[in-house]
């Protein structure tokens, strides 16, 4: 018998869907309307997750009733060629408009399966079963789906909200520490831009104690809840959803300048620190606030000190970021902890200075 920790409803422009967080709750998926009313049920599952949780998955979703497609792990799998391959597999196996897909894995499997579901017969239902911390608190929520193309990450995609998100935190038992940190980087982001209870939870714990059942339940519930609130109010990122880019404009520039030889969580961790410095040097926050932000990121080892590309190189990549209009660079800054402001245009000189101050501090 599973334990439900929270159940929230996301209001999207087209549909309403529940996000259920709990422990051993896969029956919520098999009993859901989307599954019971479907003519065919397909599962796209990460190879790694399938091998680690084989018995549990086969018991919840018997291969006699569910068509399994096992997907290799890795960001490079999120591509068009694979999407076409999977679309063909669905067609060959009789999938119709009344069928459902279930994505079981991290954000790569979730984004990819969402993309395939958005295309198959112009869109079929999808259920997200996220298995990494990052996918539980971030990528499974909000309806964004995508694959990568040669020139950029997540460039080809669609909004295709799921019918259900079921985050079973017992999957986290097997999650390696580096992947915990990937998710914690987004949790820290949610805390700093406004989730006060999450901030306290992070402040009063460490990586080991967060793994205790009660704590990890609260961690996922608070952090996912924060994103749910934002995407329910601003699904298409016309306004407030932009605050979720906190640390990301700088983070993306670091990732692309280093040709993705740095993890997203680390790059965003450094990005949040540089934004803290930028908010301080532009007079928006105090030095104390800046120190508090550094301490929280450091306490979880999110942004280890490392050599960065030059400020000019980072600036060049920021100007290419898809979220910026031509020429100006817009940031999410803080005017206090929990107080983000978005769409702030900052001159190159201030950005350059903040990066230099940051590098000097490290
Ligand atoms: N759609 C969105 O709004 C959105 C938001 C943020 C990120 N993303 C996307 O999410 C992706 C990153 O997601 P991610 O961090 O989950 O990475 P991931 O999917 O690559 O998973 C990371 C690794 O963890 C393994 N793994 C997954 N669950 C596990 C478990 N329970 N135990 C042990 N290992 C497990 C995977 O096999 C993989 O090797 C990126 O492609 C990014 O673009 C999308
Ligand atoms: Zn991110």
mmCIF file of C-alpha atoms and ligand atoms in Angstrom:
data_model
loop_
_atom_site.group_PDB
_atom_site.id
_atom_site.type_symbol
_atom_site.label_atom_id
_atom_site.label_comp_id
_atom_site.label_asym_id
_atom_site.label_seq_id
_atom_site.Cartn_x
_atom_site.Cartn_y
_atom_site.Cartn_z
ATOM 1 C CA UNK A 1 0.000 0.000 0.000
ATOM 2 C CA UNK A 2 1.488 3.319 -1.050
ATOM 3 C CA UNK A 3 1.612 6.628 0.763
ATOM 4 C CA UNK A 4 0.402 9.791 -0.936
ATOM 5 C CA UNK A 5 2.221 12.901 0.246
ATOM 6 C CA UNK A 6 0.490 15.495 -1.876
ATOM 7 C CA UNK A 7 -1.893 15.780 -4.778
ATOM 8 C CA UNK A 8 -2.205 19.062 -6.631
ATOM 9 C CA UNK A 9 -4.046 20.084 -9.757
ATOM 10 C CA UNK A 10 -2.307 22.029 -12.488
ATOM 11 C CA UNK A 11 -4.499 24.287 -14.551
ATOM 12 C CA UNK A 12 -3.151 24.508 -18.102
ATOM 13 C CA UNK A 13 -4.820 26.468 -20.894
ATOM 14 C CA UNK A 14 -6.082 23.264 -22.453
ATOM 15 C CA UNK A 15 -6.391 20.676 -19.684
ATOM 16 C CA UNK A 16 -6.272 20.118 -15.963
ATOM 17 C CA UNK A 17 -4.005 17.449 -14.592
ATOM 18 C CA UNK A 18 -2.955 16.111 -11.231
ATOM 19 C CA UNK A 19 0.557 15.925 -9.878
ATOM 20 C CA UNK A 20 0.668 13.194 -7.253
ATOM 21 C CA UNK A 21 3.731 12.851 -5.053
ATOM 22 C CA UNK A 22 4.148 9.833 -2.826
ATOM 23 C CA UNK A 23 5.873 6.593 -2.050
ATOM 24 C CA UNK A 24 5.039 3.374 -3.939
ATOM 25 C CA UNK A 25 2.206 4.990 -5.837
ATOM 26 C CA UNK A 26 2.426 3.368 -9.267
ATOM 27 C CA UNK A 27 -1.136 2.075 -8.802
ATOM 28 C CA UNK A 28 -2.211 5.727 -9.202
ATOM 29 C CA UNK A 29 -0.942 5.423 -12.767
ATOM 30 C CA UNK A 30 -2.420 2.019 -13.630
ATOM 31 C CA UNK A 31 -5.791 3.035 -12.105
ATOM 32 C CA UNK A 32 -5.889 6.460 -13.778
ATOM 33 C CA UNK A 33 -8.541 7.350 -16.361
ATOM 34 C CA UNK A 34 -5.908 7.888 -19.030
ATOM 35 C CA UNK A 35 -4.728 4.294 -18.617
ATOM 36 C CA UNK A 36 -8.038 2.510 -18.011
ATOM 37 C CA UNK A 37 -9.731 4.180 -21.003
ATOM 38 C CA UNK A 38 -6.826 3.667 -23.413
ATOM 39 C CA UNK A 39 -6.907 1.041 -26.156
ATOM 40 C CA UNK A 40 -3.107 0.610 -26.064
ATOM 41 C CA UNK A 41 -0.658 1.472 -23.306
ATOM 42 C CA UNK A 42 2.968 2.167 -24.133
ATOM 43 C CA UNK A 43 5.833 2.688 -21.747
ATOM 44 C CA UNK A 44 9.020 4.475 -22.710
ATOM 45 C CA UNK A 45 11.436 3.695 -19.900
ATOM 46 C CA UNK A 46 15.070 4.555 -19.265
ATOM 47 C CA UNK A 47 17.243 1.464 -19.672
ATOM 48 C CA UNK A 48 18.991 2.196 -16.393
ATOM 49 C CA UNK A 49 15.784 2.717 -14.441
ATOM 50 C CA UNK A 50 14.271 -0.423 -15.957
ATOM 51 C CA UNK A 51 17.226 -2.532 -14.908
ATOM 52 C CA UNK A 52 17.326 -1.038 -11.399
ATOM 53 C CA UNK A 53 13.571 -1.320 -10.773
ATOM 54 C CA UNK A 54 12.585 -4.247 -12.999
ATOM 55 C CA UNK A 55 10.489 -6.210 -10.513
ATOM 56 C CA UNK A 56 8.584 -3.180 -9.287
ATOM 57 C CA UNK A 57 7.857 -1.930 -12.818
ATOM 58 C CA UNK A 58 6.832 -5.301 -14.207
ATOM 59 C CA UNK A 59 4.515 -5.812 -11.237
ATOM 60 C CA UNK A 60 2.850 -2.405 -11.643
ATOM 61 C CA UNK A 61 2.796 -2.526 -15.438
ATOM 62 C CA UNK A 62 2.750 -6.185 -16.581
ATOM 63 C CA UNK A 63 4.439 -6.587 -19.982
ATOM 64 C CA UNK A 64 1.375 -8.567 -21.104
ATOM 65 C CA UNK A 65 -0.743 -5.388 -20.870
ATOM 66 C CA UNK A 66 1.862 -2.681 -21.513
ATOM 67 C CA UNK A 67 4.060 -2.319 -24.583
ATOM 68 C CA UNK A 68 7.579 -1.527 -23.344
ATOM 69 C CA UNK A 69 10.067 0.565 -25.299
ATOM 70 C CA UNK A 70 13.381 0.691 -23.464
ATOM 71 C CA UNK A 71 15.365 3.821 -24.188
ATOM 72 C CA UNK A 72 19.114 4.297 -23.869
ATOM 73 C CA UNK A 73 20.144 7.005 -21.440
ATOM 74 C CA UNK A 74 21.958 10.172 -22.368
ATOM 75 C CA UNK A 75 21.105 13.659 -23.569
ATOM 76 C CA UNK A 76 22.109 12.676 -27.126
ATOM 77 C CA UNK A 77 19.153 10.251 -27.267
ATOM 78 C CA UNK A 78 16.735 13.194 -27.278
ATOM 79 C CA UNK A 79 16.795 13.580 -31.050
ATOM 80 C CA UNK A 80 14.590 13.573 -34.156
ATOM 81 C CA UNK A 81 15.878 10.294 -35.502
ATOM 82 C CA UNK A 82 14.854 8.466 -32.338
ATOM 83 C CA UNK A 83 11.513 10.270 -32.311
ATOM 84 C CA UNK A 84 10.765 8.957 -35.784
ATOM 85 C CA UNK A 85 11.888 5.462 -34.769
ATOM 86 C CA UNK A 86 9.544 5.472 -31.777
ATOM 87 C CA UNK A 87 6.649 6.931 -33.800
ATOM 88 C CA UNK A 88 7.056 4.067 -36.290
ATOM 89 C CA UNK A 89 7.131 1.526 -33.447
ATOM 90 C CA UNK A 90 3.850 2.903 -32.107
ATOM 91 C CA UNK A 91 2.206 2.686 -35.522
ATOM 92 C CA UNK A 92 3.469 -0.841 -36.157
ATOM 93 C CA UNK A 93 2.033 -1.922 -32.828
ATOM 94 C CA UNK A 94 -1.442 -0.588 -33.426
ATOM 95 C CA UNK A 95 -1.385 2.584 -31.318
ATOM 96 C CA UNK A 96 -4.294 4.933 -32.056
ATOM 97 C CA UNK A 97 -5.485 8.356 -30.936
ATOM 98 C CA UNK A 98 -7.030 6.625 -27.924
ATOM 99 C CA UNK A 99 -3.708 5.201 -26.727
ATOM 100 C CA UNK A 100 -1.552 6.461 -23.891
ATOM 101 C CA UNK A 101 2.186 6.709 -23.352
ATOM 102 C CA UNK A 102 3.883 6.556 -19.957
ATOM 103 C CA UNK A 103 7.360 8.085 -19.575
ATOM 104 C CA UNK A 104 9.431 6.468 -16.821
ATOM 105 C CA UNK A 105 12.840 8.006 -16.246
ATOM 106 C CA UNK A 106 14.585 11.330 -15.840
ATOM 107 C CA UNK A 107 14.056 14.515 -17.819
ATOM 108 C CA UNK A 108 15.583 13.066 -20.983
ATOM 109 C CA UNK A 109 13.004 10.275 -21.190
ATOM 110 C CA UNK A 110 10.251 12.656 -20.050
ATOM 111 C CA UNK A 111 11.004 15.364 -22.613
ATOM 112 C CA UNK A 112 11.474 12.824 -25.393
ATOM 113 C CA UNK A 113 8.317 10.847 -24.633
ATOM 114 C CA UNK A 114 6.336 14.083 -24.320
ATOM 115 C CA UNK A 115 7.620 15.129 -27.724
ATOM 116 C CA UNK A 116 6.689 11.778 -29.304
ATOM 117 C CA UNK A 117 3.237 11.915 -27.667
ATOM 118 C CA UNK A 118 2.703 15.459 -28.952
ATOM 119 C CA UNK A 119 3.347 14.299 -32.525
ATOM 120 C CA UNK A 120 1.732 10.877 -32.709
ATOM 121 C CA UNK A 121 -1.556 11.327 -34.589
ATOM 122 C CA UNK A 122 -1.358 15.023 -33.676
ATOM 123 C CA UNK A 123 -1.176 14.294 -29.990
ATOM 124 C CA UNK A 124 -1.966 11.420 -27.651
ATOM 125 C CA UNK A 125 -2.126 11.313 -23.873
ATOM 126 C CA UNK A 126 1.013 11.023 -21.830
ATOM 127 C CA UNK A 127 1.657 10.282 -18.171
ATOM 128 C CA UNK A 128 4.923 11.362 -16.604
ATOM 129 C CA UNK A 129 6.556 9.109 -14.015
ATOM 130 C CA UNK A 130 9.729 11.041 -13.161
ATOM 131 C CA UNK A 131 12.499 9.085 -11.457
ATOM 132 C CA UNK A 132 15.239 11.695 -10.862
ATOM 133 C CA UNK A 133 14.968 14.533 -8.365
ATOM 134 C CA UNK A 134 15.288 17.031 -11.219
ATOM 135 C CA UNK A 135 12.481 15.487 -13.212
ATOM 136 C CA UNK A 136 10.229 15.255 -10.121
ATOM 137 C CA UNK A 137 10.582 18.922 -9.198
ATOM 138 C CA UNK A 138 11.121 20.473 -12.600
ATOM 139 C CA UNK A 139 10.982 18.825 -16.018
ATOM 140 C CA UNK A 140 7.845 16.677 -15.581
ATOM 141 C CA UNK A 141 5.771 19.737 -14.671
ATOM 142 C CA UNK A 142 4.646 22.439 -17.054
ATOM 143 C CA UNK A 143 4.036 20.659 -20.343
ATOM 144 C CA UNK A 144 7.231 21.625 -22.163
ATOM 145 C CA UNK A 145 8.516 18.827 -24.390
ATOM 146 C CA UNK A 146 11.482 18.882 -26.739
ATOM 147 C CA UNK A 147 14.306 17.213 -28.591
ATOM 148 C CA UNK A 148 17.708 18.636 -29.419
ATOM 149 C CA UNK A 149 18.870 19.568 -32.889
ATOM 150 C CA UNK A 150 22.452 19.986 -34.039
ATOM 151 C CA UNK A 151 22.494 23.700 -33.371
ATOM 152 C CA UNK A 152 20.879 23.735 -29.973
ATOM 153 C CA UNK A 153 19.267 22.050 -27.005
ATOM 154 C CA UNK A 154 15.478 21.832 -26.695
ATOM 155 C CA UNK A 155 15.031 23.825 -29.897
ATOM 156 C CA UNK A 156 12.373 21.595 -31.456
ATOM 157 C CA UNK A 157 9.452 21.061 -29.161
ATOM 158 C CA UNK A 158 5.843 21.599 -28.264
ATOM 159 C CA UNK A 159 3.662 22.384 -25.296
ATOM 160 C CA UNK A 160 1.935 19.082 -24.589
ATOM 161 C CA UNK A 161 0.671 18.878 -20.998
ATOM 162 C CA UNK A 162 0.553 15.416 -19.435
ATOM 163 C CA UNK A 163 -2.675 13.785 -18.244
ATOM 164 C CA UNK A 164 -1.019 12.917 -14.949
ATOM 165 C CA UNK A 165 2.324 13.260 -13.203
ATOM 166 C CA UNK A 166 3.064 10.611 -10.573
ATOM 167 C CA UNK A 167 6.336 11.150 -8.728
ATOM 168 C CA UNK A 168 7.169 8.038 -6.728
ATOM 169 C CA UNK A 169 9.964 9.118 -4.401
ATOM 170 C CA UNK A 170 11.036 5.537 -3.720
ATOM 171 C CA UNK A 171 12.814 5.664 -7.113
ATOM 172 C CA UNK A 172 15.240 8.068 -5.425
ATOM 173 C CA UNK A 173 16.685 5.128 -3.415
ATOM 174 C CA UNK A 174 18.955 4.339 -6.357
ATOM 175 C CA UNK A 175 19.753 7.891 -7.487
ATOM 176 C CA UNK A 176 23.506 8.651 -7.355
ATOM 177 C CA UNK A 177 24.693 11.717 -5.426
ATOM 178 C CA UNK A 178 25.711 13.648 -8.543
ATOM 179 C CA UNK A 179 22.138 13.324 -9.816
ATOM 180 C CA UNK A 180 20.791 14.392 -6.422
ATOM 181 C CA UNK A 181 22.868 17.558 -6.827
ATOM 182 C CA UNK A 182 21.439 18.148 -10.306
ATOM 183 C CA UNK A 183 17.969 18.234 -8.786
ATOM 184 C CA UNK A 184 19.046 20.164 -5.707
ATOM 185 C CA UNK A 185 20.341 22.962 -7.911
ATOM 186 C CA UNK A 186 16.740 23.523 -9.123
ATOM 187 C CA UNK A 187 15.373 23.089 -5.576
ATOM 188 C CA UNK A 188 17.770 25.780 -4.320
ATOM 189 C CA UNK A 189 16.606 27.960 -7.208
ATOM 190 C CA UNK A 190 12.955 27.493 -6.182
ATOM 191 C CA UNK A 191 13.860 28.273 -2.569
ATOM 192 C CA UNK A 192 15.789 31.454 -3.385
ATOM 193 C CA UNK A 193 13.115 32.830 -5.709
ATOM 194 C CA UNK A 194 10.310 32.433 -3.235
ATOM 195 C CA UNK A 195 9.664 29.054 -1.549
ATOM 196 C CA UNK A 196 10.368 29.896 2.084
ATOM 197 C CA UNK A 197 9.558 26.497 3.647
ATOM 198 C CA UNK A 198 11.828 24.822 1.117
ATOM 199 C CA UNK A 199 14.548 27.311 2.025
ATOM 200 C CA UNK A 200 14.239 26.315 5.705
ATOM 201 C CA UNK A 201 14.291 22.617 4.833
ATOM 202 C CA UNK A 202 17.468 23.078 2.781
ATOM 203 C CA UNK A 203 19.048 25.267 5.442
ATOM 204 C CA UNK A 204 18.383 22.744 8.224
ATOM 205 C CA UNK A 205 19.613 19.665 6.373
ATOM 206 C CA UNK A 206 22.436 18.275 4.278
ATOM 207 C CA UNK A 207 22.611 15.864 1.366
ATOM 208 C CA UNK A 208 22.516 12.842 3.684
ATOM 209 C CA UNK A 209 19.646 13.932 5.912
ATOM 210 C CA UNK A 210 17.577 15.107 2.941
ATOM 211 C CA UNK A 211 17.461 11.488 1.787
ATOM 212 C CA UNK A 212 15.400 10.440 4.845
ATOM 213 C CA UNK A 213 11.916 9.505 3.728
ATOM 214 C CA UNK A 214 10.115 12.391 5.482
ATOM 215 C CA UNK A 215 12.599 14.970 4.234
ATOM 216 C CA UNK A 216 12.767 13.844 0.641
ATOM 217 C CA UNK A 217 8.967 13.775 0.517
ATOM 218 C CA UNK A 218 8.832 17.337 1.765
ATOM 219 C CA UNK A 219 11.649 18.366 -0.577
ATOM 220 C CA UNK A 220 9.883 17.053 -3.676
ATOM 221 C CA UNK A 221 6.465 18.229 -2.574
ATOM 222 C CA UNK A 222 7.522 21.806 -1.760
ATOM 223 C CA UNK A 223 9.758 22.206 -4.769
ATOM 224 C CA UNK A 224 7.330 20.686 -7.281
ATOM 225 C CA UNK A 225 4.511 22.648 -5.625
ATOM 226 C CA UNK A 226 6.356 25.882 -6.226
ATOM 227 C CA UNK A 227 6.749 25.174 -9.954
ATOM 228 C CA UNK A 228 3.106 24.031 -10.178
ATOM 229 C CA UNK A 229 1.974 27.379 -8.758
ATOM 230 C CA UNK A 230 3.986 29.306 -11.306
ATOM 231 C CA UNK A 231 3.080 27.300 -14.404
ATOM 232 C CA UNK A 232 -0.581 27.328 -13.412
ATOM 233 C CA UNK A 233 -0.523 31.122 -13.365
ATOM 234 C CA UNK A 234 1.674 31.582 -16.445
ATOM 235 C CA UNK A 235 1.851 28.441 -18.581
ATOM 236 C CA UNK A 236 3.349 30.004 -21.718
ATOM 237 C CA UNK A 237 5.999 32.155 -20.008
ATOM 238 C CA UNK A 238 4.390 35.480 -20.863
ATOM 239 C CA UNK A 239 5.403 36.868 -17.485
ATOM 240 C CA UNK A 240 6.058 35.316 -14.100
ATOM 241 C CA UNK A 241 7.270 31.912 -15.394
ATOM 242 C CA UNK A 242 10.414 33.761 -16.463
ATOM 243 C CA UNK A 243 11.625 33.757 -12.837
ATOM 244 C CA UNK A 244 12.358 30.044 -13.264
ATOM 245 C CA UNK A 245 15.258 31.175 -15.447
ATOM 246 C CA UNK A 246 17.051 32.457 -12.329
ATOM 247 C CA UNK A 247 20.724 31.507 -12.745
ATOM 248 C CA UNK A 248 19.959 29.978 -16.151
ATOM 249 C CA UNK A 249 20.996 32.716 -18.596
ATOM 250 C CA UNK A 250 24.476 32.685 -17.086
ATOM 251 C CA UNK A 251 24.319 28.903 -16.559
ATOM 252 C CA UNK A 252 23.468 28.232 -20.207
ATOM 253 C CA UNK A 253 26.310 30.482 -21.348
ATOM 254 C CA UNK A 254 28.734 28.460 -19.193
ATOM 255 C CA UNK A 255 27.357 25.179 -20.543
ATOM 256 C CA UNK A 256 27.663 26.231 -24.168
ATOM 257 C CA UNK A 257 31.052 27.944 -23.751
ATOM 258 C CA UNK A 258 32.361 24.734 -22.155
ATOM 259 C CA UNK A 259 30.686 22.643 -24.892
ATOM 260 C CA UNK A 260 28.506 20.900 -22.315
ATOM 261 C CA UNK A 261 31.471 19.407 -20.497
ATOM 262 C CA UNK A 262 29.894 20.695 -17.297
ATOM 263 C CA UNK A 263 26.622 19.498 -15.842
ATOM 264 C CA UNK A 264 23.522 21.693 -16.025
ATOM 265 C CA UNK A 265 23.159 21.750 -12.236
ATOM 266 C CA UNK A 266 26.741 22.890 -11.716
ATOM 267 C CA UNK A 267 26.471 25.565 -14.409
ATOM 268 C CA UNK A 268 23.229 26.848 -12.892
ATOM 269 C CA UNK A 269 24.802 26.776 -9.418
ATOM 270 C CA UNK A 270 27.616 29.011 -10.681
ATOM 271 C CA UNK A 271 25.019 31.056 -12.588
ATOM 272 C CA UNK A 272 23.015 31.688 -9.391
ATOM 273 C CA UNK A 273 26.196 32.784 -7.603
ATOM 274 C CA UNK A 274 27.118 35.189 -10.397
ATOM 275 C CA UNK A 275 23.575 36.591 -10.345
ATOM 276 C CA UNK A 276 23.872 37.043 -6.566
ATOM 277 C CA UNK A 277 27.042 39.056 -7.171
ATOM 278 C CA UNK A 278 25.361 40.992 -9.990
ATOM 279 C CA UNK A 279 22.409 41.778 -7.725
ATOM 280 C CA UNK A 280 24.857 42.974 -5.062
ATOM 281 C CA UNK A 281 27.066 45.099 -7.324
ATOM 282 C CA UNK A 282 23.983 46.761 -8.819
ATOM 283 C CA UNK A 283 22.835 47.660 -5.300
ATOM 284 C CA UNK A 284 19.761 45.403 -5.171
ATOM 285 C CA UNK A 285 20.827 43.089 -2.335
ATOM 286 C CA UNK A 286 23.186 43.356 0.609
ATOM 287 C CA UNK A 287 26.528 41.608 0.966
ATOM 288 C CA UNK A 288 24.904 39.513 3.719
ATOM 289 C CA UNK A 289 22.272 38.247 1.273
ATOM 290 C CA UNK A 290 24.981 37.457 -1.250
ATOM 291 C CA UNK A 291 26.892 35.466 1.384
ATOM 292 C CA UNK A 292 23.738 33.589 2.407
ATOM 293 C CA UNK A 293 23.168 32.513 -1.198
ATOM 294 C CA UNK A 294 26.778 31.356 -1.582
ATOM 295 C CA UNK A 295 26.562 29.397 1.679
ATOM 296 C CA UNK A 296 23.435 27.514 0.619
ATOM 297 C CA UNK A 297 24.875 26.562 -2.772
ATOM 298 C CA UNK A 298 28.194 25.549 -1.197
ATOM 299 C CA UNK A 299 26.543 23.525 1.579
ATOM 300 C CA UNK A 300 25.284 21.114 -1.101
ATOM 301 C CA UNK A 301 28.463 21.175 -3.192
ATOM 302 C CA UNK A 302 26.469 22.382 -6.175
ATOM 303 C CA UNK A 303 29.030 24.698 -7.740
ATOM 304 C CA UNK A 304 32.563 23.499 -7.082
ATOM 305 C CA UNK A 305 35.248 26.044 -7.897
ATOM 306 C CA UNK A 306 36.495 25.646 -11.427
ATOM 307 C CA UNK A 307 38.056 27.694 -14.150
ATOM 308 C CA UNK A 308 35.503 29.589 -16.198
ATOM 309 C CA UNK A 309 35.640 30.906 -19.750
ATOM 310 C CA UNK A 310 36.468 34.618 -19.974
ATOM 311 C CA UNK A 311 33.728 37.173 -19.218
ATOM 312 C CA UNK A 312 33.736 38.216 -22.884
ATOM 313 C CA UNK A 313 33.200 34.686 -24.061
ATOM 314 C CA UNK A 314 30.353 34.184 -21.586
ATOM 315 C CA UNK A 315 28.792 37.474 -22.672
ATOM 316 C CA UNK A 316 28.916 36.373 -26.276
ATOM 317 C CA UNK A 317 27.037 33.176 -25.418
ATOM 318 C CA UNK A 318 24.486 35.070 -23.304
ATOM 319 C CA UNK A 319 23.656 37.247 -26.276
ATOM 320 C CA UNK A 320 22.852 34.109 -28.256
ATOM 321 C CA UNK A 321 20.566 32.726 -25.563
ATOM 322 C CA UNK A 322 17.153 32.118 -27.083
ATOM 323 C CA UNK A 323 15.475 34.025 -24.277
ATOM 324 C CA UNK A 324 17.097 37.325 -25.173
ATOM 325 C CA UNK A 325 15.987 39.934 -27.668
ATOM 326 C CA UNK A 326 18.627 41.200 -30.050
ATOM 327 C CA UNK A 327 21.481 42.942 -28.300
ATOM 328 C CA UNK A 328 20.149 43.416 -24.783
ATOM 329 C CA UNK A 329 20.684 40.817 -22.089
ATOM 330 C CA UNK A 330 17.804 40.350 -19.709
ATOM 331 C CA UNK A 331 18.228 38.657 -16.369
ATOM 332 C CA UNK A 332 16.269 37.461 -13.408
ATOM 333 C CA UNK A 333 17.877 39.322 -10.506
ATOM 334 C CA UNK A 334 17.075 39.302 -6.811
ATOM 335 C CA UNK A 335 16.107 42.344 -4.823
ATOM 336 C CA UNK A 336 16.260 40.218 -1.701
ATOM 337 C CA UNK A 337 16.123 36.534 -0.886
ATOM 338 C CA UNK A 338 12.681 35.274 -2.058
ATOM 339 C CA UNK A 339 12.253 38.441 -4.175
ATOM 340 C CA UNK A 340 13.071 37.845 -7.845
ATOM 341 C CA UNK A 341 12.618 40.487 -10.528
ATOM 342 C CA UNK A 342 12.559 39.385 -14.144
ATOM 343 C CA UNK A 343 13.205 41.026 -17.477
ATOM 344 C CA UNK A 344 15.894 43.266 -16.069
ATOM 345 C CA UNK A 345 18.185 44.668 -18.776
ATOM 346 C CA UNK A 346 21.757 44.861 -17.565
ATOM 347 C CA UNK A 347 24.637 46.468 -19.424
ATOM 348 C CA UNK A 348 27.602 44.351 -20.507
ATOM 349 C CA UNK A 349 29.945 46.334 -18.243
ATOM 350 C CA UNK A 350 28.042 45.344 -15.080
ATOM 351 C CA UNK A 351 27.869 41.697 -16.168
ATOM 352 C CA UNK A 352 31.604 41.662 -16.899
ATOM 353 C CA UNK A 353 32.293 43.216 -13.499
ATOM 354 C CA UNK A 354 30.096 40.696 -11.676
ATOM 355 C CA UNK A 355 31.858 37.753 -13.347
ATOM 356 C CA UNK A 356 35.238 39.216 -12.364
ATOM 357 C CA UNK A 357 34.125 39.817 -8.758
ATOM 358 C CA UNK A 358 32.799 36.232 -8.661
ATOM 359 C CA UNK A 359 36.036 34.770 -10.000
ATOM 360 C CA UNK A 360 37.997 36.807 -7.465
ATOM 361 C CA UNK A 361 35.787 35.522 -4.638
ATOM 362 C CA UNK A 362 36.199 31.839 -5.501
HETATM 363 N N1 LIG B 1 10.632 20.113 -19.974
HETATM 364 C C1 LIG B 1 11.130 20.919 -19.063
HETATM 365 O O1 LIG B 1 10.473 21.857 -18.593
HETATM 366 C C2 LIG B 1 12.546 20.678 -18.579
HETATM 367 C C3 LIG B 1 13.025 21.368 -17.455
HETATM 368 C C4 LIG B 1 14.302 21.067 -16.996
HETATM 369 C C5 LIG B 1 15.079 20.110 -17.644
HETATM 370 N N2 LIG B 1 14.594 19.485 -18.744
HETATM 371 C C6 LIG B 1 15.381 18.449 -19.434
HETATM 372 O O2 LIG B 1 15.608 17.389 -18.518
HETATM 373 C C7 LIG B 1 16.788 16.696 -18.890
HETATM 374 C C8 LIG B 1 17.620 16.425 -17.653
HETATM 375 O O3 LIG B 1 16.898 15.572 -16.808
HETATM 376 P P1 LIG B 1 17.602 14.682 -15.672
HETATM 377 O O4 LIG B 1 18.486 15.543 -14.872
HETATM 378 O O5 LIG B 1 16.543 13.900 -15.001
HETATM 379 O O6 LIG B 1 18.598 13.767 -16.525
HETATM 380 P P2 LIG B 1 18.496 12.312 -17.169
HETATM 381 O O7 LIG B 1 17.150 12.012 -17.657
HETATM 382 O O8 LIG B 1 19.622 12.229 -18.133
HETATM 383 O O9 LIG B 1 18.805 11.362 -15.928
HETATM 384 C C9 LIG B 1 20.081 11.417 -15.336
HETATM 385 C C10 LIG B 1 20.654 10.017 -15.126
HETATM 386 O O10 LIG B 1 19.997 9.418 -14.021
HETATM 387 C C11 LIG B 1 19.604 8.092 -14.355
HETATM 388 N N3 LIG B 1 18.444 7.785 -13.527
HETATM 389 C C12 LIG B 1 17.174 8.219 -13.690
HETATM 390 N N4 LIG B 1 16.420 7.823 -12.651
HETATM 391 C C13 LIG B 1 17.219 7.112 -11.842
HETATM 392 C C14 LIG B 1 17.012 6.426 -10.614
HETATM 393 N N5 LIG B 1 15.834 6.459 -9.987
HETATM 394 N N6 LIG B 1 18.058 5.785 -10.056
HETATM 395 C C15 LIG B 1 19.268 5.791 -10.669
HETATM 396 N N7 LIG B 1 19.532 6.422 -11.817
HETATM 397 C C16 LIG B 1 18.510 7.075 -12.395
HETATM 398 C C17 LIG B 1 19.360 8.141 -15.820
HETATM 399 O O11 LIG B 1 19.439 6.874 -16.373
HETATM 400 C C18 LIG B 1 20.477 9.073 -16.289
HETATM 401 O O12 LIG B 1 21.655 8.340 -16.454
HETATM 402 C C19 LIG B 1 17.498 17.566 -19.926
HETATM 403 O O13 LIG B 1 17.333 16.982 -21.195
HETATM 404 C C20 LIG B 1 16.747 18.892 -19.853
HETATM 405 O O14 LIG B 1 16.725 19.574 -21.083
HETATM 406 C C21 LIG B 1 13.336 19.748 -19.218
HETATM 407 ZN ZN1 LIG B 2 17.546 24.086 -15.046
#
